[in-house]
PDB file of C-alpha atoms in Angstrom:
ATOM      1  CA  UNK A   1     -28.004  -4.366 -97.094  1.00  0.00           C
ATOM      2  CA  UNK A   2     -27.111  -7.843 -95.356  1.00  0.00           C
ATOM      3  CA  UNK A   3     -25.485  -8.951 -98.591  1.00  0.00           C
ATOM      4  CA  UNK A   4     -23.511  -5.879 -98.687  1.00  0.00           C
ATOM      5  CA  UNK A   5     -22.219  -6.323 -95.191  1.00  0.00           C
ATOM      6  CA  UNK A   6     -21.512 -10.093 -95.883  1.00  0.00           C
ATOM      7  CA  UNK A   7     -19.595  -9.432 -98.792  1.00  0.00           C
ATOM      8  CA  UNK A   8     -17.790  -6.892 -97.032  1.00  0.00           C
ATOM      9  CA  UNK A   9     -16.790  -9.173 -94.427  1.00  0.00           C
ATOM     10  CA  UNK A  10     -15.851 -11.908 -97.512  1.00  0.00           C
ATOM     11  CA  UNK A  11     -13.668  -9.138 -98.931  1.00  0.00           C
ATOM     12  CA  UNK A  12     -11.674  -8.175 -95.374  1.00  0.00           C
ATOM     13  CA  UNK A  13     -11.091 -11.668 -94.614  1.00  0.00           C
ATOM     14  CA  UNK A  14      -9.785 -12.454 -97.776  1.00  0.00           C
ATOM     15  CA  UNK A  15      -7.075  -9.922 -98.123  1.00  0.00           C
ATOM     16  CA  UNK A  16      -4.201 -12.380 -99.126  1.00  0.00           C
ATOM     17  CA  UNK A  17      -5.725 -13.334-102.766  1.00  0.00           C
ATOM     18  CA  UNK A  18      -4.835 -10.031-103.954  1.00  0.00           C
ATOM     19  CA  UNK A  19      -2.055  -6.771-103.338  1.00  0.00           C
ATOM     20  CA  UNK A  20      -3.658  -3.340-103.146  1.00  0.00           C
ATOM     21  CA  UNK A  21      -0.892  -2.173-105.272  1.00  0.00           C
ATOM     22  CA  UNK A  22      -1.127  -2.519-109.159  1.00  0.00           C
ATOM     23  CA  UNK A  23       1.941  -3.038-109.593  1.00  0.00           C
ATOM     24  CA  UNK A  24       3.033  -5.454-106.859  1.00  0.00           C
ATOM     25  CA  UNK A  25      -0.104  -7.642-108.015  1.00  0.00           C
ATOM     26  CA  UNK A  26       0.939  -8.048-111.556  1.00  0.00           C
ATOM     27  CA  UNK A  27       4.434  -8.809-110.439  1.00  0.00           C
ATOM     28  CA  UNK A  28       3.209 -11.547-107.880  1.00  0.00           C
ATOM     29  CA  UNK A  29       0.934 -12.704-110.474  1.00  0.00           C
ATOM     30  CA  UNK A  30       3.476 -13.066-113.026  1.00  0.00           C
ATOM     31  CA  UNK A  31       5.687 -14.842-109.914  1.00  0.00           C
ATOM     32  CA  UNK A  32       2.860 -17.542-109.422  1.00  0.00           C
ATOM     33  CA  UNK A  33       2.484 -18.032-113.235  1.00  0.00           C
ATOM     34  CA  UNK A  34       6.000 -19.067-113.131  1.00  0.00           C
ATOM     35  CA  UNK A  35       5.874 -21.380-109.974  1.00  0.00           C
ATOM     36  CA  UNK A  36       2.881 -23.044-111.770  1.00  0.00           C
ATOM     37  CA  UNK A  37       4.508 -23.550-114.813  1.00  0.00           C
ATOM     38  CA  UNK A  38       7.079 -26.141-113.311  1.00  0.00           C
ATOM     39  CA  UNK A  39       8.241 -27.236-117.315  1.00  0.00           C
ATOM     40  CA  UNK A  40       8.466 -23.522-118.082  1.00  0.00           C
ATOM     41  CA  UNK A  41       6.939 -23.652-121.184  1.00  0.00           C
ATOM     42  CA  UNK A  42       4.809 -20.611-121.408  1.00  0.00           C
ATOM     43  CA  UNK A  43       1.869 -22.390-120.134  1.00  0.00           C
ATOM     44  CA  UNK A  44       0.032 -24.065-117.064  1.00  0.00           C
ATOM     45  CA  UNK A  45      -1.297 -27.070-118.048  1.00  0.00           C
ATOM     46  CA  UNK A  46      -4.539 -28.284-115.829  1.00  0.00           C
ATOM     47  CA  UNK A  47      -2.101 -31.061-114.465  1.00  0.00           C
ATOM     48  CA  UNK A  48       0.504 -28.247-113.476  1.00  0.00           C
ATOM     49  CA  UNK A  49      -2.426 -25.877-111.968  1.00  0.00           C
ATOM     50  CA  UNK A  50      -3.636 -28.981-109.947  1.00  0.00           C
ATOM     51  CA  UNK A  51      -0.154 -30.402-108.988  1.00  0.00           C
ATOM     52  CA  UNK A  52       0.486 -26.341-107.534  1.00  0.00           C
ATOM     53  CA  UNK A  53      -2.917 -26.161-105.764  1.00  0.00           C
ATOM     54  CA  UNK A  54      -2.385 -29.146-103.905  1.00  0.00           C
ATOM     55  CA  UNK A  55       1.512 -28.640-102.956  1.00  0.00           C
ATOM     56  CA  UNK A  56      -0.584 -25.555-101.276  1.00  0.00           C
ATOM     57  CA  UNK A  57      -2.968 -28.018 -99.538  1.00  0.00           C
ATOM     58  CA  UNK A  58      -5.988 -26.992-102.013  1.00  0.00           C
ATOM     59  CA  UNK A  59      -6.976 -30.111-103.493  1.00  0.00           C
ATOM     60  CA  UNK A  60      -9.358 -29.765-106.268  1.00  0.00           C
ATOM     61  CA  UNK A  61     -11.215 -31.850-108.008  1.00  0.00           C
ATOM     62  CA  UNK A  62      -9.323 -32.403-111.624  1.00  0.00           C
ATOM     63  CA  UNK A  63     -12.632 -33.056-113.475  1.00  0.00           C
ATOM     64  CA  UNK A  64     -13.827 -29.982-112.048  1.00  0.00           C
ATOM     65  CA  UNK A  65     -10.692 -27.840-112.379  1.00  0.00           C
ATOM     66  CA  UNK A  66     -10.690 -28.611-115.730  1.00  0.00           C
ATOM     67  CA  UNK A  67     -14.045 -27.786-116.716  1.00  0.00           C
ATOM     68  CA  UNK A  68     -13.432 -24.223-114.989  1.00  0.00           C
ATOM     69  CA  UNK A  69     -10.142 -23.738-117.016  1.00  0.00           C
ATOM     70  CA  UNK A  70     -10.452 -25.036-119.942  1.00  0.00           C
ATOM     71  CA  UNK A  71     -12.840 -21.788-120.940  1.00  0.00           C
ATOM     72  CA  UNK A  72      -9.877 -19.504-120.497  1.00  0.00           C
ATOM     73  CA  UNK A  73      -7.375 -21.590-122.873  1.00  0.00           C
ATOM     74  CA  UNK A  74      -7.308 -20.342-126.099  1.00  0.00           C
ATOM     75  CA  UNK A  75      -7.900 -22.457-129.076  1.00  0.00           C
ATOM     76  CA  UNK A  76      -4.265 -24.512-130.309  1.00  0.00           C
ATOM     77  CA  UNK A  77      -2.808 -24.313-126.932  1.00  0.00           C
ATOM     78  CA  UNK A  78      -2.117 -26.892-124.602  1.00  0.00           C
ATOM     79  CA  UNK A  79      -2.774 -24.507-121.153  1.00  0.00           C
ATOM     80  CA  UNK A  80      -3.022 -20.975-119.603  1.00  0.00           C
ATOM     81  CA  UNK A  81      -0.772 -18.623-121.380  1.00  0.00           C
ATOM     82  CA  UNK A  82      -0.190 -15.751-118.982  1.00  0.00           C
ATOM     83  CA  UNK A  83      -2.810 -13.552-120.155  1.00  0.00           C
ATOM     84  CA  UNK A  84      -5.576 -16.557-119.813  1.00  0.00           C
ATOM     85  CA  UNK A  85      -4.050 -16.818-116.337  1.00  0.00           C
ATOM     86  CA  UNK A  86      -4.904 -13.236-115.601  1.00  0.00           C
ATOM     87  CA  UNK A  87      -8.330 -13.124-117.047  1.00  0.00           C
ATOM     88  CA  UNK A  88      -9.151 -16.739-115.035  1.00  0.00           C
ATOM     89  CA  UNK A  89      -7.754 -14.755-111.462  1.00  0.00           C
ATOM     90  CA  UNK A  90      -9.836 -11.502-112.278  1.00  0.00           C
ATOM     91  CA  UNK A  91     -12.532 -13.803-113.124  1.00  0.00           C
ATOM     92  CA  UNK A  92     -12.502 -15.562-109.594  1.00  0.00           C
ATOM     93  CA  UNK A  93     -11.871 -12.454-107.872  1.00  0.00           C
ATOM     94  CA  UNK A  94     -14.793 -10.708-109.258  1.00  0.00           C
ATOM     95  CA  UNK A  95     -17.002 -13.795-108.439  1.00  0.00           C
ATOM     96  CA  UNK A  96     -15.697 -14.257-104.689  1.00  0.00           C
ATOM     97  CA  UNK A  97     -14.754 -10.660-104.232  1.00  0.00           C
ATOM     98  CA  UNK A  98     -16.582  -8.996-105.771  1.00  0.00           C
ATOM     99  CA  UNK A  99     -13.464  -6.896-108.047  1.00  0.00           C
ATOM    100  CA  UNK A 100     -12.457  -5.826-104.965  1.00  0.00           C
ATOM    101  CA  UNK A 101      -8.531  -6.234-106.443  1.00  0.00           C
ATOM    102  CA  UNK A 102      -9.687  -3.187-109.069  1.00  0.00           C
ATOM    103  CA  UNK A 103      -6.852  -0.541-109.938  1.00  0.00           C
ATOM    104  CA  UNK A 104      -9.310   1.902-108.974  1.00  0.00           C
ATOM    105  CA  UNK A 105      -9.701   0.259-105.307  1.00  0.00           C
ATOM    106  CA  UNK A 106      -6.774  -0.629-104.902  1.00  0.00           C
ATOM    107  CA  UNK A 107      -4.614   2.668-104.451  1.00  0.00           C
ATOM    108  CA  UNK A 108      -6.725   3.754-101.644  1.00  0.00           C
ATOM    109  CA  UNK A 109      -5.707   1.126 -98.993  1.00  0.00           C
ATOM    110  CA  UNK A 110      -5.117   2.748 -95.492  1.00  0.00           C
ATOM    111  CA  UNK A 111      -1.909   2.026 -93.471  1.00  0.00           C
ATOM    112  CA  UNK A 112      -3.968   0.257 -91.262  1.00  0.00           C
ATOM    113  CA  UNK A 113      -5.473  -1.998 -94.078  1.00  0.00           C
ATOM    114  CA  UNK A 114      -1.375  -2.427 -95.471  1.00  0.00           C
ATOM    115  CA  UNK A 115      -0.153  -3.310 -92.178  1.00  0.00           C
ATOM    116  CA  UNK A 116      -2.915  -5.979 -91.727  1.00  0.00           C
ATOM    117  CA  UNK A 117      -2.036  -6.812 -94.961  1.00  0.00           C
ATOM    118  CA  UNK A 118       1.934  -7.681 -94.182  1.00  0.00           C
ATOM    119  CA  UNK A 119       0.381  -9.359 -90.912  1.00  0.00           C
ATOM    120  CA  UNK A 120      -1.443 -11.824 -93.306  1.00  0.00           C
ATOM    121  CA  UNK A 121       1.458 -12.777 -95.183  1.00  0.00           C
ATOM    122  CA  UNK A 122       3.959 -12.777 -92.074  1.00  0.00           C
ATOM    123  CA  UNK A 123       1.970 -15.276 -90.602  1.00  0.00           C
ATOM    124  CA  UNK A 124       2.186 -17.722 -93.668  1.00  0.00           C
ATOM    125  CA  UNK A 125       6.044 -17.745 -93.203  1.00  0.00           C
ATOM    126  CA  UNK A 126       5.686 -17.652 -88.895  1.00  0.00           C
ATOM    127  CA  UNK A 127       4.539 -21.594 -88.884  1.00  0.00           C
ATOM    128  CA  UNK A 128       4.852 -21.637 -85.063  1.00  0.00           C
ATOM    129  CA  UNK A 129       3.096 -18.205 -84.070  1.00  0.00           C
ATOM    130  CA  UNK A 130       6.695 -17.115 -82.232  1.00  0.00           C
ATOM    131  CA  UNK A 131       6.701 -13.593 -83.750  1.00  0.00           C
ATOM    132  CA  UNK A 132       9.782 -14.699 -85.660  1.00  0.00           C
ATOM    133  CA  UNK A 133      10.724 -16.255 -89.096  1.00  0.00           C
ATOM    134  CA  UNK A 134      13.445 -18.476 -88.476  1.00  0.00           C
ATOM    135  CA  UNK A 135      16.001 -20.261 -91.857  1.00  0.00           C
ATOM    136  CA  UNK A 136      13.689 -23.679 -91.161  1.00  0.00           C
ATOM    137  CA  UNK A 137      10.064 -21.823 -91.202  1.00  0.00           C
ATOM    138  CA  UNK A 138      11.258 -20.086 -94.213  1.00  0.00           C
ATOM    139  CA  UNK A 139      12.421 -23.071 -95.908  1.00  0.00           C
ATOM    140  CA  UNK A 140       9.165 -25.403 -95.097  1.00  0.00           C
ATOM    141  CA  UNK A 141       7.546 -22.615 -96.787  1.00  0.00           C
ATOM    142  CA  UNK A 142      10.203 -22.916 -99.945  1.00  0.00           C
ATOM    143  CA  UNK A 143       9.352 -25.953-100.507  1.00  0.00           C
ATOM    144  CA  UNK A 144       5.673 -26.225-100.621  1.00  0.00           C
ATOM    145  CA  UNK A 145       5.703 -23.272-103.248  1.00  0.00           C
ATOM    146  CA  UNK A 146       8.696 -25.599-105.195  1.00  0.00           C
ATOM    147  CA  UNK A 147      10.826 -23.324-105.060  1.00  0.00           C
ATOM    148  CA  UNK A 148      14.340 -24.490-105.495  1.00  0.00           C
ATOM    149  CA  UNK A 149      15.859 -21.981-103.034  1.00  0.00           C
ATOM    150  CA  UNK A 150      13.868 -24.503-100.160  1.00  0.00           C
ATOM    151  CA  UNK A 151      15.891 -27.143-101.292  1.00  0.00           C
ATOM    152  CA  UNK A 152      19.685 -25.887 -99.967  1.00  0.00           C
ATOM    153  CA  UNK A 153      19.353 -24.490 -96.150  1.00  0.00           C
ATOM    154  CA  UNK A 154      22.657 -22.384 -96.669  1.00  0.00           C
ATOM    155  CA  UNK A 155      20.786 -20.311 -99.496  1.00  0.00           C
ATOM    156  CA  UNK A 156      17.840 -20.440 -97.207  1.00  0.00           C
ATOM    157  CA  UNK A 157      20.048 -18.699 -94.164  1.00  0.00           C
ATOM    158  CA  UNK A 158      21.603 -16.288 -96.444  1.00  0.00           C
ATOM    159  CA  UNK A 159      17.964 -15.046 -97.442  1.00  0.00           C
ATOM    160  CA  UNK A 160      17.437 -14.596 -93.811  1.00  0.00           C
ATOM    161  CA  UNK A 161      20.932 -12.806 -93.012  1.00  0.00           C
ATOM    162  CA  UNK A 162      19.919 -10.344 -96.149  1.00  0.00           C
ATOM    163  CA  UNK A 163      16.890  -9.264 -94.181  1.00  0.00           C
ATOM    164  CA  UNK A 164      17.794  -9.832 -90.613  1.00  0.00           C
ATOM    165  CA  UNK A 165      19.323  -6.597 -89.138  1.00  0.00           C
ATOM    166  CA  UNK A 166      19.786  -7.011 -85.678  1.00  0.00           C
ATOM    167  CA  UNK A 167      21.506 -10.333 -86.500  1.00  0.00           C
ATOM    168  CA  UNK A 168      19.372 -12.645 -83.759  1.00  0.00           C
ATOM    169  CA  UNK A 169      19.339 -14.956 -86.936  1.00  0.00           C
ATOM    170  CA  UNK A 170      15.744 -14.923 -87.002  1.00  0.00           C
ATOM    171  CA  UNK A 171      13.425 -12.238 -88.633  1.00  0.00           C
ATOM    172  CA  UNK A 172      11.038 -10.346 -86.990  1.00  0.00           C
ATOM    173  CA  UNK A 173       7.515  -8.089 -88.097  1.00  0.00           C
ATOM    174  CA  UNK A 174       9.727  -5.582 -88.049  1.00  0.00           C
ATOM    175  CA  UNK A 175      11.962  -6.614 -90.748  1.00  0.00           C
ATOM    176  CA  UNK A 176       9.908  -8.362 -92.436  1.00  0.00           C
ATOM    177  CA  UNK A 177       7.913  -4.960 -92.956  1.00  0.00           C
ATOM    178  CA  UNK A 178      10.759  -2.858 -94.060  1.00  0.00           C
ATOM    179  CA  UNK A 179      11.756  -6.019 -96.467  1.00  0.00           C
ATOM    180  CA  UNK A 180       8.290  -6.215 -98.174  1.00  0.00           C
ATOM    181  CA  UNK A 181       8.682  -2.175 -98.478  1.00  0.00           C
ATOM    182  CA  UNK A 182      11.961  -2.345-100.539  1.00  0.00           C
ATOM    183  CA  UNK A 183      10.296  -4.719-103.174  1.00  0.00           C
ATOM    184  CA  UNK A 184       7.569  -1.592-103.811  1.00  0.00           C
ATOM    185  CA  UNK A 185       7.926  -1.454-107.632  1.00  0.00           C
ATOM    186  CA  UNK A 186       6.718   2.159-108.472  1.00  0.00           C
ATOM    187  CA  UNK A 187       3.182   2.738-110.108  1.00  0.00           C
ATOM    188  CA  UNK A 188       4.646   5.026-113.639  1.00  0.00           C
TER     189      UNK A 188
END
């Protein structure tokens, strides 16, 4: 019962690694593939997938990141193709979460669990704990993910302008929220 519990409280804590919608997960997958695969070749090379973790902060060790990947490449390729990508993140989240990111699972989420869920990610972008995402915040976080939108702060504002709609040039939970909700891809 104790191990139950503690994997419970593993799983809650942990909400970010995975979307409890199906379809929202694949499509942020399928996002990160693409970040990771800066020469956009098809595949994440163990050099790309340790270059990514550690413009996150997550340095790993490259003898033992490669050991864990190299099981999920398939013979004649030099990395992850998408699908080995997929099979290597339900592989992780089974071991440290026990599957909790199953299709099954995942459509019964309360609006309490979603709204913690938004929370989570708001805070990633809210670098100074104000309550607000401001053009810089957003951009800082641009740029650690390599994305080239980080690079140009007049794209960066115009992201912000798309979302902000009480025009305080800043966005808040509130539209943040309603943002996240109009990028709800429907489940067919």
């Amino acid at each position: 019962m104790e191990s139950n519990n503690e994997k419970k409280k593993v799983s809650r804590q942990s909400s970010s690694f995975r979307l409890r919608s199906p379809s929202l997960n694949a499509l942020r997958l399928q996002r990160i593939f693409d970040l990771f695969d800066k020469n956009g070749d098809g595949f994440i090379t163990v050099e790309e997938l340790s270059q990514a973790l550690s413009r996150l902060g997550l340095n790993a060790d490259l003898s033992d990141l490669k050991s864990t990947v190299e099981s999920y490449i398939q013979p004649g390729n030099t990395g992850l193709n998408f699908e080995d990508f997929s099979s290597l993140h339900k592989t992780l989240d089974d071991s440290f979460f026990g599957g909790a990111c199953g299709e099954e699972n995942e459509d019964s989420s309360s609006p309490a669990e979603d709204e913690s869920d938004l929370a989570e990610a708001f805070k990633v972008f809210d670098e100074n704990g104000d309550g607000f995402i401001s053009a810089r915040e957003l951009q800082t976080v641009l740029k650690k993910l390599g994305l080239p939108e980080g690079g140009e702060m007049e794209r960066v504002e115009k992201m912000i302008v798309s979302v902000d709609r009480n025009q305080d040039g800043r966005v808040d939970f509130f539209e943040f929220k309603n943002m996240m909700r109009t990028v709800v891809i429907p489940s067919s």
